[in-house]
Amino acid sequence: MAASSTARILAAAHSRVITKAAAPHIRSLSTLSSTNTNTNNNSLLPTLLATLGGGATLVAYNSTTSKVQCEEAPPKINVTRRMTIRQDKKLASALSNIGAPFPLTPPHNKEVKGPNGIPSRIEQVRKLKVNGMKDSPYDVLVIGGGATGAGIAFDAVTRTDSSGNSNVLKVACIERGDFASETSSRSTKLIWAGIKYLASAAAALISVNLITSPIKTCQDFYGEFNMVFNCHQERKYMLDKQKHLTNWVPIVCPFTEWHIWPPPFGHWLFSFFPILAPAVFKFYDGLSQFTCPPSFVMGKKESRNKFPQLNEQDIKYCAVFYEG
């Protein structure tokens, strides 16, 4: 053909212009030209003028004759493509701040109204400043408005004195983002006592660091262990004093092999965790003076009866321990 394959597609009807609605702004620009080598000037000159925003296109086609001549080989086509991308600065700024804490000052100095019955963020900050004067300070300041922080603030503000008078404590709860937007937005809602931190602390203790810097390694382990111990005491207190809000939850760990590789926490000792799990969970119970429901082991048959989804696996046993 005297024209390229692209020209033949555009030559479905001669001397016509196909126009589709154009978007208000150009997102990209492309130019495609085809040149005929025939000396009779019987050329097909299709031109793809522009690719417009929103997928709309504008195509123009022009032909001087309806005759088409054949050649042994189609001529080479010279293609030039140009693209211009316009990026919205506001959109780029918004995308770069995804995951960042909410700004204390609303954009454009406009106060964002809160939901019905809830004061806006600016109004809450304003009340904190006004009510926290030197002559009338807060009794309790709770940092973090998650499940634990909100529960502490609620418990403190509803305390009464010996005469039954309410509002005896002046309480403030501050949160950098939205309430219950971080860990409390997850599904488990566990009042954990830190078994993961206990494992990571043990892994750091039984390492080369114990030889290279023994004092610092032991201090770090003691700090982590002391934190886990205090978490056990807090969990015990909350489950004893807030029985209408808390309860014990059994957590089941099924094991399909006796040796795990690569090992958890990157330490070879934890590759034997399927063997050590019952003893580890008993030690975990002891940190709360065995006030929690005792951990136990379920055999292969009992595990498959309680959890039919394990029937297709070569289950060894299940270790069960409790969290709040």
XYZ file of C-alpha atoms in Angstrom:
324
model
C 0.000 0.000 0.000
C 1.076 3.558 -0.621
C 0.383 4.337 2.998
C 1.429 2.651 6.212
C -0.759 0.247 8.210
C -1.675 3.108 10.512
C -2.823 5.158 7.562
C -4.950 2.271 6.243
C -6.759 2.063 9.574
C -7.503 5.773 9.556
C -8.594 5.665 5.886
C -11.910 3.931 6.529
C -13.710 6.956 5.091
C -12.084 9.609 2.928
C -12.129 13.336 3.575
C -13.816 13.229 6.942
C -12.984 14.487 10.381
C -13.713 12.414 13.495
C -13.990 14.517 16.582
C -14.604 13.464 20.164
C -15.114 15.672 23.153
C -11.898 17.130 24.498
C -11.083 17.451 28.173
C -10.486 20.928 29.599
C -6.763 20.316 30.029
C -4.189 18.377 28.015
C -2.625 15.518 29.950
C -0.356 14.223 27.153
C 0.501 15.169 23.584
C 1.416 12.747 20.781
C 2.139 13.384 17.106
C 2.205 10.621 14.499
C 3.093 11.361 10.860
C 3.363 9.145 7.791
C 5.098 10.159 4.588
C 4.332 8.644 1.161
C 7.222 8.159 -1.227
C 4.940 8.171 -4.301
C 5.855 11.010 -6.695
C 2.247 11.500 -7.866
C 1.381 13.314 -4.636
C -1.425 10.782 -4.027
C -0.595 10.706 -0.370
C -2.483 9.782 2.738
C -1.528 12.105 5.549
C -3.130 10.900 8.741
C -2.274 12.975 11.741
C -3.099 12.106 15.296
C -3.294 15.632 16.629
C -3.640 15.152 20.336
C -4.477 12.747 23.079
C -6.517 14.738 25.498
C -7.189 14.378 29.218
C -9.811 11.885 30.309
C -9.175 9.626 27.332
C -10.887 11.912 24.766
C -9.175 12.097 21.368
C -9.213 14.377 18.381
C -8.331 12.709 15.062
C -8.072 14.469 11.689
C -7.697 12.726 8.352
C -7.263 14.230 4.902
C -6.960 12.666 1.450
C -6.659 14.176 -2.013
C -7.701 11.111 -3.981
C -9.605 7.897 -3.557
C -7.090 5.830 -5.539
C -4.695 3.560 -3.738
C -1.567 2.144 -5.340
C 0.344 -0.931 -4.276
C 4.064 -1.292 -3.742
C 6.261 -4.282 -3.065
C 7.045 -3.145 0.484
C 5.433 -0.487 2.679
C 7.562 2.590 3.289
C 9.152 3.174 6.643
C 7.184 5.305 9.052
C 8.776 8.017 11.132
C 7.167 8.262 14.545
C 7.710 11.086 16.976
C 6.068 10.952 20.396
C 6.038 13.729 22.910
C 4.521 13.592 26.366
C 3.921 16.390 28.797
C 2.706 15.511 32.288
C 1.203 18.209 34.455
C 1.265 17.285 38.114
C -0.951 19.076 40.561
C 1.208 20.551 43.329
C -1.551 20.182 45.921
C -2.025 16.525 45.006
C 1.724 15.862 45.184
C 1.879 17.504 48.615
C -1.078 15.466 49.858
C 0.453 12.198 48.610
C 3.789 12.969 50.269
C 2.073 13.410 53.654
C 0.160 10.123 53.638
C 0.620 8.378 56.977
C 1.789 11.541 58.740
C -0.002 12.781 61.880
C -2.896 15.112 61.372
C -1.832 18.785 61.362
C -2.581 20.737 64.497
C -3.617 23.696 62.358
C -6.185 23.042 59.600
C -5.112 24.061 56.076
C -5.930 27.597 54.909
C -6.660 28.521 58.553
C -10.145 27.073 58.223
C -11.594 25.306 61.250
C -12.882 21.850 60.420
C -16.145 21.170 62.216
C -16.450 18.028 64.280
C -19.260 15.453 64.026
C -22.593 16.172 65.674
C -22.155 16.528 69.425
C -18.336 16.464 69.246
C -16.290 19.669 69.360
C -13.837 20.358 66.555
C -10.142 19.724 66.998
C -9.313 23.431 67.246
C -12.031 23.883 69.863
C -10.649 20.983 71.895
C -7.133 22.451 71.764
C -8.549 25.825 72.778
C -10.281 24.293 75.812
C -7.073 22.512 76.804
C -5.217 25.824 76.834
C -7.914 27.692 78.740
C -8.605 25.014 81.354
C -4.962 24.186 81.972
C -3.982 27.462 83.606
C -1.422 27.605 86.418
C -4.063 28.346 89.027
C -6.155 25.347 87.914
C -3.925 22.590 86.533
C -5.070 19.167 85.376
C -4.940 16.289 87.828
C -4.453 13.618 85.168
C -2.921 13.955 81.702
C -3.329 10.939 79.399
C -1.046 10.896 76.348
C -2.525 8.771 73.565
C -6.208 8.322 72.790
C -6.254 4.646 71.865
C -8.222 1.895 73.592
C -6.001 2.026 76.685
C -5.692 5.818 76.856
C -9.407 6.416 76.329
C -10.204 3.786 78.962
C -7.863 5.426 81.475
C -9.345 8.864 80.799
C -12.880 7.503 81.171
C -11.973 5.718 84.416
C -10.327 8.844 85.850
C -13.083 11.294 84.933
C -15.806 9.066 86.417
C -14.086 8.603 89.795
C -15.970 9.760 92.900
C -14.816 10.700 96.355
C -15.878 9.081 99.650
C -19.047 11.196 99.693
C -20.064 10.096 96.205
C -19.295 13.408 94.545
C -18.334 13.072 90.884
C -15.851 15.034 88.767
C -13.263 14.977 91.509
C -10.401 14.667 88.980
C -9.660 17.126 86.219
C -8.615 14.982 83.252
C -7.136 15.785 79.839
C -6.518 13.240 77.051
C -4.392 14.255 74.063
C -3.891 12.369 70.797
C -1.651 13.332 67.879
C -3.990 11.891 65.221
C -7.488 10.516 65.491
C -8.742 8.576 68.483
C -8.190 4.808 68.190
C -6.523 5.294 64.795
C -3.298 3.375 65.405
C -2.881 0.034 67.236
C -6.436 0.202 68.584
C -7.789 0.173 65.024
C -6.521 -3.390 64.556
C -8.764 -6.376 65.082
C -7.263 -8.177 68.094
C -7.809 -5.529 70.828
C -5.490 -7.539 73.079
C -4.305 -6.376 76.471
C -0.977 -8.032 75.773
C 1.699 -8.663 78.366
C 4.664 -8.544 75.975
C 5.603 -12.087 74.981
C 7.154 -10.780 71.760
C 9.356 -8.348 73.701
C 10.368 -11.143 76.051
C 11.474 -13.246 73.088
C 13.417 -10.435 71.416
C 15.116 -9.586 74.728
C 16.150 -13.229 75.202
C 17.488 -13.361 71.636
C 19.606 -10.257 72.278
C 20.911 -11.692 75.547
C 22.009 -15.015 73.999
C 24.092 -13.444 71.265
C 27.600 -12.251 70.483
C 26.747 -8.962 72.206
C 26.964 -10.765 75.548
C 30.702 -11.198 74.872
C 31.493 -7.913 73.148
C 29.503 -5.641 75.485
C 28.224 -7.720 78.405
C 27.204 -4.855 80.687
C 25.078 -3.042 78.112
C 23.540 -6.320 76.914
C 22.501 -7.302 80.438
C 21.145 -3.802 81.104
C 19.068 -3.909 77.920
C 17.736 -7.346 78.809
C 16.827 -6.232 82.333
C 15.026 -3.179 80.954
C 12.971 -5.259 78.520
C 12.259 -7.942 81.127
C 11.181 -5.340 83.691
C 8.858 -3.752 81.112
C 7.239 -7.150 80.383
C 6.838 -7.833 84.103
C 5.102 -4.477 84.601
C 2.835 -5.229 81.638
C 1.761 -8.433 83.413
C 0.874 -6.430 86.510
C -1.120 -3.892 84.495
C -2.939 -6.667 82.619
C -3.817 -8.353 85.915
C -5.105 -5.076 87.370
C -7.283 -4.269 84.356
C -8.767 -7.768 84.175
C -9.514 -7.743 87.909
C -10.924 -4.215 88.178
C -12.634 -3.859 84.785
C -14.368 -7.227 84.411
C -17.268 -5.626 82.556
C -14.856 -4.438 79.846
C -12.211 -7.175 79.704
C -11.952 -10.947 79.491
C -9.368 -13.669 78.904
C -8.773 -14.804 75.319
C -7.109 -18.160 74.518
C -4.500 -18.011 71.763
C -3.694 -21.244 69.955
C -0.296 -21.908 68.363
C -0.411 -24.961 66.046
C 2.879 -26.624 65.174
C 3.368 -28.728 62.049
C 7.068 -29.436 62.594
C 9.482 -29.811 65.472
C 12.181 -27.585 63.995
C 11.619 -24.213 62.273
C 14.024 -22.763 59.735
C 14.700 -19.924 59.176
C 14.314 -19.370 62.919
C 12.016 -16.695 64.382
C 13.758 -13.476 65.501
C 16.814 -14.588 63.500
C 18.249 -16.611 66.396
C 19.067 -20.312 66.156
C 17.628 -21.019 69.620
C 14.099 -20.133 68.451
C 14.255 -22.738 65.727
C 13.447 -25.200 68.536
C 10.429 -23.185 69.695
C 7.942 -26.029 68.889
C 9.766 -28.085 71.542
C 10.242 -25.210 74.012
C 6.776 -23.619 73.649
C 5.030 -25.375 76.600
C 7.848 -24.392 78.990
C 7.997 -20.823 77.601
C 4.252 -20.336 78.080
C 4.426 -21.669 81.653
C 7.194 -19.176 82.381
C 4.975 -16.508 80.797
C 2.152 -17.513 83.162
C 4.520 -17.232 86.127
C 5.266 -13.570 85.383
C 1.670 -12.790 86.428
C 1.923 -15.047 89.507
C -0.247 -17.641 87.712
C -3.324 -15.439 88.090
C -4.196 -15.983 84.420
C -5.826 -19.166 83.092
C -3.052 -21.748 82.799
C -1.489 -22.518 79.445
C -1.868 -26.083 78.220
C -1.172 -28.428 75.321
C -3.681 -29.996 72.942
C -2.746 -33.251 71.266
C -3.080 -34.024 67.576
C -6.539 -35.622 67.826
C -8.060 -32.906 70.033
C -6.547 -30.170 67.867
C -8.137 -31.582 64.723
C -11.508 -31.952 66.428
C -11.546 -28.337 67.588
C -9.975 -26.946 64.420
C -11.088 -28.958 61.350
C -9.099 -26.637 59.090
C -5.956 -28.352 60.425
C -7.025 -31.797 59.198
C -5.150 -31.418 55.922
C -1.896 -30.548 57.703
C 0.539 -32.795 59.513
C -0.225 -31.225 62.867
C 2.050 -32.199 65.761
C 0.222 -30.462 68.609
C -1.195 -27.084 69.655
C 0.087 -24.903 72.498
C -2.512 -22.624 74.107
C -1.844 -19.549 76.263
C -3.993 -16.625 77.386
C -3.966 -12.889 76.882
C -6.486 -10.242 77.935
